[in-house]
Short mmCIF file of C-alpha atoms (C1' of nucleotides) in Angstrom, two decimals:
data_model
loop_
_atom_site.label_atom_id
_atom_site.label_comp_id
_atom_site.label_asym_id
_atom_site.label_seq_id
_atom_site.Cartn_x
_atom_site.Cartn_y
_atom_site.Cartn_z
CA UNK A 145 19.19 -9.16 -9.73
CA UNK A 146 15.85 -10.20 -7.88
CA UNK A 147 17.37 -8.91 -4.86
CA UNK A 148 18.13 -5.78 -6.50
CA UNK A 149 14.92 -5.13 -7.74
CA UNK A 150 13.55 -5.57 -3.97
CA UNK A 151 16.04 -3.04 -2.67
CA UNK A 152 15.20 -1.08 -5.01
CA UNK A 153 11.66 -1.34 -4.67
CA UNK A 154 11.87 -0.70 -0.69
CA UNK A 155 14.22 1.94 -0.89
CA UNK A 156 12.65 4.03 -3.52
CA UNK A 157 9.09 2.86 -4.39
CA UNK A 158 8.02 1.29 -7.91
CA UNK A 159 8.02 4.45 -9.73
CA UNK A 160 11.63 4.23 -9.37
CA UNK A 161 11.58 0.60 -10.15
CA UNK A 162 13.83 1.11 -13.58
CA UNK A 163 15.68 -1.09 -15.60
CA UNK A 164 18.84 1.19 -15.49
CA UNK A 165 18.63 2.01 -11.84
CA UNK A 166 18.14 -2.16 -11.32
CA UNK A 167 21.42 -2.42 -13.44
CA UNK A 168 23.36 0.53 -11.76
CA UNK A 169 22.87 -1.56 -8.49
CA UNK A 170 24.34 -4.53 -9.79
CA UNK A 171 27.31 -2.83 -12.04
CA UNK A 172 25.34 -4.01 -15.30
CA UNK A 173 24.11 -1.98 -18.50
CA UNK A 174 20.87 -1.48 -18.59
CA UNK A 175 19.84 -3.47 -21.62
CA UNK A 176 20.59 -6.65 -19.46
CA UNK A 177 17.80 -6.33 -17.53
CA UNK A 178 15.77 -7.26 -20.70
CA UNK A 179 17.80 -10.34 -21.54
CA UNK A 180 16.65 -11.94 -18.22
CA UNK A 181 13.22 -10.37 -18.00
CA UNK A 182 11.17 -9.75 -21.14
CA UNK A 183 9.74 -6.41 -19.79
CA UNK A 184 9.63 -4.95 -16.29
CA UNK A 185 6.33 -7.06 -15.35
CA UNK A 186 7.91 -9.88 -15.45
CA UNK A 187 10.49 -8.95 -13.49
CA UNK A 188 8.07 -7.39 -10.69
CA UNK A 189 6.41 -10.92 -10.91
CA UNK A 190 9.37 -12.88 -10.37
CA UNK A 191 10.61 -10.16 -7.56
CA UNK A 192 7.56 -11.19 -5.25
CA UNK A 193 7.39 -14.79 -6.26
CA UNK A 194 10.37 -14.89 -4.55
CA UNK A 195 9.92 -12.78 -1.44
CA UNK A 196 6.41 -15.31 -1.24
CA UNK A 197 8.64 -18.47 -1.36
CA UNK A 198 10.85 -16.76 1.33
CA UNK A 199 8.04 -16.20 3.74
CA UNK A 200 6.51 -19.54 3.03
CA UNK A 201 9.82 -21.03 4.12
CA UNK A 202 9.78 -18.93 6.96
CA UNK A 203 6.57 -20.20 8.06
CA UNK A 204 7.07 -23.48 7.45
CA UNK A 205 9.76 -23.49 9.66
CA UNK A 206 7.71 -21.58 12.18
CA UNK A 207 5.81 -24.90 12.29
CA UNK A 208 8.24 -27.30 12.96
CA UNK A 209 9.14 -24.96 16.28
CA UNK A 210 8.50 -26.29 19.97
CA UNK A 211 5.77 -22.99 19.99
CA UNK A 212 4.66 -22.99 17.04
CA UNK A 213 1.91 -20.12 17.36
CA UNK A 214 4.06 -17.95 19.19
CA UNK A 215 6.61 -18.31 16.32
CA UNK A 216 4.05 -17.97 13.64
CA UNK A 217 2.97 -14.28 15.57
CA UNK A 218 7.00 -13.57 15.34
CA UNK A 219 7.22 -14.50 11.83
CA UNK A 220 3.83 -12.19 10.95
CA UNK A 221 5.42 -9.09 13.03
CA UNK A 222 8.90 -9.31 11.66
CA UNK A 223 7.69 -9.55 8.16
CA UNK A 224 9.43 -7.87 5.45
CA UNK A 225 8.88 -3.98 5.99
CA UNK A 226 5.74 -2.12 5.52
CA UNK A 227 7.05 -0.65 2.87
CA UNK A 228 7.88 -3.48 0.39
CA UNK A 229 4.81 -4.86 0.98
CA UNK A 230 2.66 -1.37 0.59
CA UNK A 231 4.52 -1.69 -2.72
CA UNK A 232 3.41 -4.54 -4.10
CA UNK A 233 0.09 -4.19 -3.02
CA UNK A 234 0.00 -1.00 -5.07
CA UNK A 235 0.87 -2.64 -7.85
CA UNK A 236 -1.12 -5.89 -7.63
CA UNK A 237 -4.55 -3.04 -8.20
CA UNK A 238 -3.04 -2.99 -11.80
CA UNK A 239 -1.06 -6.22 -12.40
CA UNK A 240 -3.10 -9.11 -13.43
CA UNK A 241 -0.53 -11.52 -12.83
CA UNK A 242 0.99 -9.77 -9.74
CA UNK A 243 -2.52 -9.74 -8.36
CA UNK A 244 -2.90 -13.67 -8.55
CA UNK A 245 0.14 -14.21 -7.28
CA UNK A 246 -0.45 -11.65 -4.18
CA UNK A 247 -3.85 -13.30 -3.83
CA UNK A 248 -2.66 -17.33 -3.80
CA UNK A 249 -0.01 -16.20 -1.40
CA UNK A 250 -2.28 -14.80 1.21
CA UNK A 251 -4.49 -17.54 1.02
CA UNK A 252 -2.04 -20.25 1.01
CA UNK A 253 -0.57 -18.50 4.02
CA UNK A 254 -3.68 -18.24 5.76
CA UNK A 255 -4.70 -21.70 5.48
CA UNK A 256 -1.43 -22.91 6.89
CA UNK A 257 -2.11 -21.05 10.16
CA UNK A 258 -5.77 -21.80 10.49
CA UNK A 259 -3.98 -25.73 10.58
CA UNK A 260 -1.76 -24.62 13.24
CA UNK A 261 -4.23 -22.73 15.55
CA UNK A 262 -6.78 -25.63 15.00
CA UNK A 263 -3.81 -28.26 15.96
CA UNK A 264 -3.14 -25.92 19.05
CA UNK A 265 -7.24 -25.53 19.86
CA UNK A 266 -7.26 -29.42 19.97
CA UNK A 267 -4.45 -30.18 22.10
CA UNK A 268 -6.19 -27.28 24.41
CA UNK A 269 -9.69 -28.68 25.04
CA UNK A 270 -9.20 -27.68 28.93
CA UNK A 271 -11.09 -24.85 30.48
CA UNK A 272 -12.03 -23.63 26.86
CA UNK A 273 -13.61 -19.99 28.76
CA UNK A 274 -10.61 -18.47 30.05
CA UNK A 275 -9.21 -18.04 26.23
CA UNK A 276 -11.19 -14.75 26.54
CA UNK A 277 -10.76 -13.16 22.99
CA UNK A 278 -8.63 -16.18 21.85
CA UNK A 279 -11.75 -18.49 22.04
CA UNK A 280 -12.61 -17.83 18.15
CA UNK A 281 -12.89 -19.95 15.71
CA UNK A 282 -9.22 -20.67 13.81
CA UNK A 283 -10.10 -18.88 10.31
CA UNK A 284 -11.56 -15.89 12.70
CA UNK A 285 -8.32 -15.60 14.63
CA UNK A 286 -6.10 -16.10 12.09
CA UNK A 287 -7.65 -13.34 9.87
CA UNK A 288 -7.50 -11.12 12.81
CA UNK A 289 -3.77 -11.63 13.87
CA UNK A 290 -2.75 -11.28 10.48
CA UNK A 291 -4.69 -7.80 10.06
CA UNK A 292 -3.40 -6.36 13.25
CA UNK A 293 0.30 -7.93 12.20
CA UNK A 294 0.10 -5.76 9.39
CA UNK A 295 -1.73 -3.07 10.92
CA UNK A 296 1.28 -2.89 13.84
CA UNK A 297 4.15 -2.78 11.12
CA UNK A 298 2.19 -0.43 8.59
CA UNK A 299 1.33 2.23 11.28
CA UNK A 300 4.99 2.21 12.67
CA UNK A 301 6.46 2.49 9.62
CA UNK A 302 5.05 6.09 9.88
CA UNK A 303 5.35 7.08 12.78
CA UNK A 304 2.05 6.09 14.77
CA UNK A 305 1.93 4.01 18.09
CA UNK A 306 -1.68 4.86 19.73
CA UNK A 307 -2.45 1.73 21.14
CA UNK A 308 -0.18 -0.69 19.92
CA UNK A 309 1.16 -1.65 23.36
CA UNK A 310 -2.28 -2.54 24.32
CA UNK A 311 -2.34 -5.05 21.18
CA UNK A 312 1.07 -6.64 21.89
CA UNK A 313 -0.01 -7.21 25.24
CA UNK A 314 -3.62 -8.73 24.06
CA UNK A 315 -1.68 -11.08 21.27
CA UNK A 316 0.71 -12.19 24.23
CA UNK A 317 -2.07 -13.35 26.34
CA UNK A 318 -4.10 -15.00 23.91
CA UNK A 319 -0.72 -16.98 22.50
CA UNK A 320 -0.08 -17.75 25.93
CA UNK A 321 -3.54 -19.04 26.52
CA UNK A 322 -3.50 -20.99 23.61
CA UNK A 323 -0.19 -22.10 24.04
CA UNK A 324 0.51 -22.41 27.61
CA UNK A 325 3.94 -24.31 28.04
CA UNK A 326 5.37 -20.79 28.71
CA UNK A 327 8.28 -19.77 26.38
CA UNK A 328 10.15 -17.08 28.72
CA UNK A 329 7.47 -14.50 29.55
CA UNK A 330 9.98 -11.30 29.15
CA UNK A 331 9.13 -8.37 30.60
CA UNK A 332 7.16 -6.22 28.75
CA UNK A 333 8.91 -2.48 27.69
CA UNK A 334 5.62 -0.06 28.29
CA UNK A 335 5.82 1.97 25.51
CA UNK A 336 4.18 5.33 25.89
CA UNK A 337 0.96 6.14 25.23
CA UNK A 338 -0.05 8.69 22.43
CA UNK B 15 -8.07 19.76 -10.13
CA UNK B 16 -7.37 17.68 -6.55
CA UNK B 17 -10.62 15.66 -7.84
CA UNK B 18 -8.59 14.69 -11.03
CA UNK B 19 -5.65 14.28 -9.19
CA UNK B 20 -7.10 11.37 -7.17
CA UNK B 21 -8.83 10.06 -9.96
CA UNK B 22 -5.66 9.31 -11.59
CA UNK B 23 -3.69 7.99 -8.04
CA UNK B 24 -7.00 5.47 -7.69
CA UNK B 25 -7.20 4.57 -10.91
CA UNK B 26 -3.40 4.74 -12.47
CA UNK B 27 -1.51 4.78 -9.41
CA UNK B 28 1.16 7.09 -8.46
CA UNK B 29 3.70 6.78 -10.90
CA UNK B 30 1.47 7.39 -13.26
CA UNK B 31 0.64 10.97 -10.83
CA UNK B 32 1.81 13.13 -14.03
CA UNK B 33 1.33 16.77 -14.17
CA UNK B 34 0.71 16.14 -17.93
CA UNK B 35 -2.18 13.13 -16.99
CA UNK B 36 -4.24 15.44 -14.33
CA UNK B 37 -4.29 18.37 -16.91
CA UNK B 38 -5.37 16.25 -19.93
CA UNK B 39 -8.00 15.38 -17.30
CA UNK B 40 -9.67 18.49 -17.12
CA UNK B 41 -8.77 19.56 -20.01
CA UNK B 42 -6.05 22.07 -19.33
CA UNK B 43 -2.38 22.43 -20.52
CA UNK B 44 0.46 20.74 -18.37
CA UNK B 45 2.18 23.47 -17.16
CA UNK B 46 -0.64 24.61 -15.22
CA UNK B 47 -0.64 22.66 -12.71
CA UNK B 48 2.69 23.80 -11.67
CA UNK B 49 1.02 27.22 -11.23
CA UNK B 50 -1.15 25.79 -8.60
CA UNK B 51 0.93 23.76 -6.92
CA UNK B 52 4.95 24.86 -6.77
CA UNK B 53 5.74 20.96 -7.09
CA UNK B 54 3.84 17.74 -7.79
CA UNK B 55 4.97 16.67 -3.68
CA UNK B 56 2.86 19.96 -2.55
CA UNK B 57 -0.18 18.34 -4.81
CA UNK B 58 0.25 15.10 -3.65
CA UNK B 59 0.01 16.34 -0.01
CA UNK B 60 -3.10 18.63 -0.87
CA UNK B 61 -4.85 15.74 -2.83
CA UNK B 62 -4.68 13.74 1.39
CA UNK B 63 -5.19 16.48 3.13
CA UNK B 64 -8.87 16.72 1.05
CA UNK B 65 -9.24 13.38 1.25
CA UNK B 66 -8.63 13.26 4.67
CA UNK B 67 -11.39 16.31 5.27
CA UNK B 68 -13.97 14.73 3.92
CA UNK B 69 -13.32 11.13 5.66
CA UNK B 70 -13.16 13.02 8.91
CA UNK B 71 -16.85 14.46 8.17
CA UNK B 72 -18.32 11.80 7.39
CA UNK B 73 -16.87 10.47 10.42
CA UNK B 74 -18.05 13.27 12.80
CA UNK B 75 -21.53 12.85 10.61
CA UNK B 76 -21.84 9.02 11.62
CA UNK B 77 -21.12 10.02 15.37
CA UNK B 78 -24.45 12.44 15.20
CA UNK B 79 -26.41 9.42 14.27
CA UNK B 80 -28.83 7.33 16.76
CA UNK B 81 -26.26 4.14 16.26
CA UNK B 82 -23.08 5.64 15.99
CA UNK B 83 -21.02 2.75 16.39
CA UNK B 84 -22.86 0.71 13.49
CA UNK B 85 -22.54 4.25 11.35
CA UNK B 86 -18.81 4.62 12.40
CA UNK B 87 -18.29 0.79 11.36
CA UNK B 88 -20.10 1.55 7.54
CA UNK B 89 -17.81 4.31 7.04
CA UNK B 90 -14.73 1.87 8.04
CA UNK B 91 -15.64 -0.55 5.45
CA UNK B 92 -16.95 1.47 2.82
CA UNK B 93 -13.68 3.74 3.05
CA UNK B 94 -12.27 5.46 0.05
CA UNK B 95 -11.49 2.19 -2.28
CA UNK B 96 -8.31 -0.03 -1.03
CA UNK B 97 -6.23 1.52 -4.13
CA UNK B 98 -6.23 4.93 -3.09
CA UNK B 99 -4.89 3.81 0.48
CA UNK B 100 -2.53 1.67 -1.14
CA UNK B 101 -1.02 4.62 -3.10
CA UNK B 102 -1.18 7.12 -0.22
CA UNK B 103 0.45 4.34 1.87
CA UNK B 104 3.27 4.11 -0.67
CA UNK B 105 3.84 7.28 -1.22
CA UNK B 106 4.09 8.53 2.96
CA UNK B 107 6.82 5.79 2.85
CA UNK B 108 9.08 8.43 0.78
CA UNK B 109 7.32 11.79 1.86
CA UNK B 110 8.39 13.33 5.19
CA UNK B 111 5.12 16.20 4.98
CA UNK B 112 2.41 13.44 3.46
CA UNK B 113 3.93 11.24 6.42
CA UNK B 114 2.90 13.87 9.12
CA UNK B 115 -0.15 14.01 7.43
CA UNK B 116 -1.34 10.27 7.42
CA UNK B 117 -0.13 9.49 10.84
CA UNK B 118 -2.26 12.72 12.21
CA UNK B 119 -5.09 11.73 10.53
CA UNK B 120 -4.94 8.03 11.64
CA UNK B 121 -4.52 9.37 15.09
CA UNK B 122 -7.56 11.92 14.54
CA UNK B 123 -9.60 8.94 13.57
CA UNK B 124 -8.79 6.73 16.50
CA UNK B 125 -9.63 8.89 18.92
CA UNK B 126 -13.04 9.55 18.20
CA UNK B 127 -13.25 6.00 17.34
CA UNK B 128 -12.24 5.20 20.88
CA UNK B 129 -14.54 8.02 22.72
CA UNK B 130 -17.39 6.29 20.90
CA UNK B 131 -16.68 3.00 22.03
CA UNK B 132 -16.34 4.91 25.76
CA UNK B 133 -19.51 6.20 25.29
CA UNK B 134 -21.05 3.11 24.43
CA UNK B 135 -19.89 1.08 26.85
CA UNK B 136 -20.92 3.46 29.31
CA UNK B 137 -24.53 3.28 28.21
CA UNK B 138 -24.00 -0.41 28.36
CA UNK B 139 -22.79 -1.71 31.79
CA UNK B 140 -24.86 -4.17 32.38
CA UNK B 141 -24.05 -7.92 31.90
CA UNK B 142 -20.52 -6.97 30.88
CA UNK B 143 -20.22 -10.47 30.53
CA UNK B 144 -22.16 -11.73 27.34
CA UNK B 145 -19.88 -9.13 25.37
CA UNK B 146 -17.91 -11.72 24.39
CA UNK B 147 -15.06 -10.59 22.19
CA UNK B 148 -16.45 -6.90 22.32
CA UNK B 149 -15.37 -6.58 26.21
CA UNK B 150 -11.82 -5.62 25.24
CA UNK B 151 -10.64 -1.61 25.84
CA UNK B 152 -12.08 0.75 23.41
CA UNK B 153 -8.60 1.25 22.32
CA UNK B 154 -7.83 -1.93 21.65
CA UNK B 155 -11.10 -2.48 20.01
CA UNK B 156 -10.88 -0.12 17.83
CA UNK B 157 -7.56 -0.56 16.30
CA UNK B 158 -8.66 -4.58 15.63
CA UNK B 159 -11.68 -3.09 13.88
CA UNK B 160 -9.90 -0.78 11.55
CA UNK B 161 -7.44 -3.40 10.85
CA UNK B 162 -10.05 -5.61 9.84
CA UNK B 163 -12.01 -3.39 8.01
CA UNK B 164 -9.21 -2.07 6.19
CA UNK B 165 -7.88 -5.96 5.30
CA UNK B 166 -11.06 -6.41 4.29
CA UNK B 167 -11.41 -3.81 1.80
CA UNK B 168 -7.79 -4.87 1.33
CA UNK B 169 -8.41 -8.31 -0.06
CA UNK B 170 -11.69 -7.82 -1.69
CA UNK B 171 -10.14 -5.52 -3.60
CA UNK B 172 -7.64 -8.29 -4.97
CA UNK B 173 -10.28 -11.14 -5.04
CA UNK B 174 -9.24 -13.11 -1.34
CA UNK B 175 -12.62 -13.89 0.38
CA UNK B 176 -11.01 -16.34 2.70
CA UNK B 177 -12.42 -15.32 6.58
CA UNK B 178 -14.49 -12.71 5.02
CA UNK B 179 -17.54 -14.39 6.36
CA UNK B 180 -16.91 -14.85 9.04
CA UNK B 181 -15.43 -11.60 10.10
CA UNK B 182 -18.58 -9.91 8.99
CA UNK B 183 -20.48 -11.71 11.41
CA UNK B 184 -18.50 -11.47 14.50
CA UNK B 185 -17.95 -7.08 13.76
CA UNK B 186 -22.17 -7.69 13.44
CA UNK B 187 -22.50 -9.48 16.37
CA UNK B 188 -20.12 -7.60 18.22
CA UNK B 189 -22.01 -4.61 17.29
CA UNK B 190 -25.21 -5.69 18.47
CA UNK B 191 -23.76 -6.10 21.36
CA UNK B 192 -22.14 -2.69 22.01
CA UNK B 193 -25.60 -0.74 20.54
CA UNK B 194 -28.39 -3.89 21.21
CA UNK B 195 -31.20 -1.20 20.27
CA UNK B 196 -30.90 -3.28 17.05
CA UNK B 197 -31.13 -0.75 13.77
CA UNK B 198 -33.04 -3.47 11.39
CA UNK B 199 -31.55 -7.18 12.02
CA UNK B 200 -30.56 -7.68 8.24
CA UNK B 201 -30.26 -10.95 6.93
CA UNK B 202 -26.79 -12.18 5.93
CA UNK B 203 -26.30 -13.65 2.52
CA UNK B 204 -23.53 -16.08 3.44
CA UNK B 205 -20.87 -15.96 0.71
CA UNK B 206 -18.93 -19.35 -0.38
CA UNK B 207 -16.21 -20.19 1.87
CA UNK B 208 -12.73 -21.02 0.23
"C1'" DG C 287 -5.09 32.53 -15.16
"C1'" DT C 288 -3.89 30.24 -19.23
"C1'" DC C 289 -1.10 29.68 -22.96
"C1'" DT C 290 3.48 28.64 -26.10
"C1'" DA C 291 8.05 27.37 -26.20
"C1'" DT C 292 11.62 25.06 -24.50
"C1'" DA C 293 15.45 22.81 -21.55
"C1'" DC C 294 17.00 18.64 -20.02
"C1'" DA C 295 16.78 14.03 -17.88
"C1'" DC C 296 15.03 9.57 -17.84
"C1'" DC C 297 12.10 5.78 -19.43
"C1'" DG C 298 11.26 0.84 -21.91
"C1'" DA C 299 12.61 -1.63 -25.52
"C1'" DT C 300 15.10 -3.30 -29.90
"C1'" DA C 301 19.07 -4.46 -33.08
"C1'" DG C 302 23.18 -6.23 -33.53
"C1'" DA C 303 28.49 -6.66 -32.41
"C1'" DC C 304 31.55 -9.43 -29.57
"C1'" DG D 267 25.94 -13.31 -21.45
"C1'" DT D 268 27.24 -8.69 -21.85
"C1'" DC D 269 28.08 -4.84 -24.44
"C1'" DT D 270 27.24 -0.33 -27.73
"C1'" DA D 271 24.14 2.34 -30.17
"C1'" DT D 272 19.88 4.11 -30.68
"C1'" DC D 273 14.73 4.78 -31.15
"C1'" DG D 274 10.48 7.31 -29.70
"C1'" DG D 275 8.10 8.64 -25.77
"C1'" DT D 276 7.33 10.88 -21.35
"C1'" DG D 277 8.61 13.32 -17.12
"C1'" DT D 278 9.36 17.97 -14.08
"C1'" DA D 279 10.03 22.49 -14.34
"C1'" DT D 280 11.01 27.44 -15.99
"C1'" DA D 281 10.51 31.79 -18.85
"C1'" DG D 282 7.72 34.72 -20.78
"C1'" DA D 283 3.69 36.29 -24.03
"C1'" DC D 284 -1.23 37.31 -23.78
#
DNA sequence: GTCTATACACCGATAGAC
DNA sequence: GTCTATCGGTGTATAGAC
């Protein structure tokens, strides 16, 4: 039912987000909906609790990798769509409890990669000047990657590209400065520029 | 009317965009609006397309100024509030013609973003090297700084503070080093770190 | 231009049978 | 747990008078 109210959510946007259309999705009456959620905000709740347990397991498993900060970037760039995301943030401006949640989750996230780029900036104490741009401090990096994660996915989503090759290929040098036992360096796909 | 009409997207959100809730507003009877705009989608794509307007002026004001790049920076962060992005966002998710018009106006923005950076760094080539993070491409530079601005505006707007510090004083330092004929050396009032 | 009247669909939520 | 029945409210949109 959670995973309805996601699809639904992605597909259509939360203005669509509707008890019956939740319960057409599932082969349910509508009524249902409000036996297992008291009213729709508790269901939205619940909806991105779970999608934020998700990505936390993701990430926690991104850890445990032989590159961790590489997989950490992969995890950030494959993250659910643009548009489920766009979603919830619209409705965390008006969701008291949505908006804690949204809030706890970002910082809980962020914390666990300042760890891991910290971990990776001590095991790299060599030659710290040719990091170029990656020679920030953790919480600095980490708050960048993350924007321009999102920033990438958001701007695709709709269409725009102008100069998102040029960040792809700036993140791949800085996580291969930072992380240098070099995971396959594949050939990079030029896309065009706009 | 468009005034009212973004009122209610900033303030309500868009599922609460109602032709009934923009003519209350202004203190007009429902059915009017449909006599200025055929559908609530054409509305919806006028409301951007004014919002978009007068972001590009101020834009094209900031540019006119003797530091450009600190102007262009102030517009970034003081943008139209993080809501009303959020709901535009959401909304070009599901609407091919407010789509077109988002990912043109990003576009727009970017590249007189990037001919300013040009132009500064052209005024600037001496002692390339002491740019520190700021001696990336002016493409690339400027799509990190509109991420971060609009993550910043982003999180504020949902109560994360986590980086925001720190940010603030690399985009600062940054710019002094891109413009050094320093407009007023403000003191920073460092905010709590969490 | 602005109004009245109106059609018709969908919404969240409750009560109560099975 | 899932259903039927039902409430009052709100939505987009059209037709037509003034």
């Amino acid at each position: 039912m959670l995973e309805a109210a996601e699809a639904v959510l992605r597909e259509e946007g939360y203005a669509m987000l509707t008890s019956r259309r939740i319960a057409n999705r599932i082969g349910v009456k509508q009524q249902l909906v409000f036996y297992y959620f008291r009213t729709m905000d508790d269901l939205i709740v619940s909806a991105f609790r779970a999608l934020a347990k998700r990505e936390l397991e993701r990430l926690v498993g991104a850890l445990q990798s032989e590159h961790p900060l590489h997989e950490i970037w992969s995890v950030c760039i494959n993250t659910g769509d643009a548009r489920l995301i766009a979603e919830f943030m619209a409705l965390a401006h008006r969701n008291e409890r949505l908006r804690t949640e949204v809030s706890e989750h970002i910082e809980r996230m962020r914390c666990i990669h300042v760890e891991a780029l910290a971990g990776a900036a001590k095991r790299n104490k060599t030659k710290k000047k040719d990091l170029g741009p990656a020679a920030l401090s953790p919480l600095a990096l980490s708050f960048l990657a993350t924007s321009a994660a999102l920033a990438l996915t958001r701007e695709s989503a709709i269409g725009v590209a102008m100069g998102h090759a040029e960040i792809q290929d700036l993140i791949g040098q800085s996580l291969a400065a930072l992380e240098p036992d070099r995971p396959a360096p594949k050939p990079r796909s030029r896309s065009r520029r706009t």
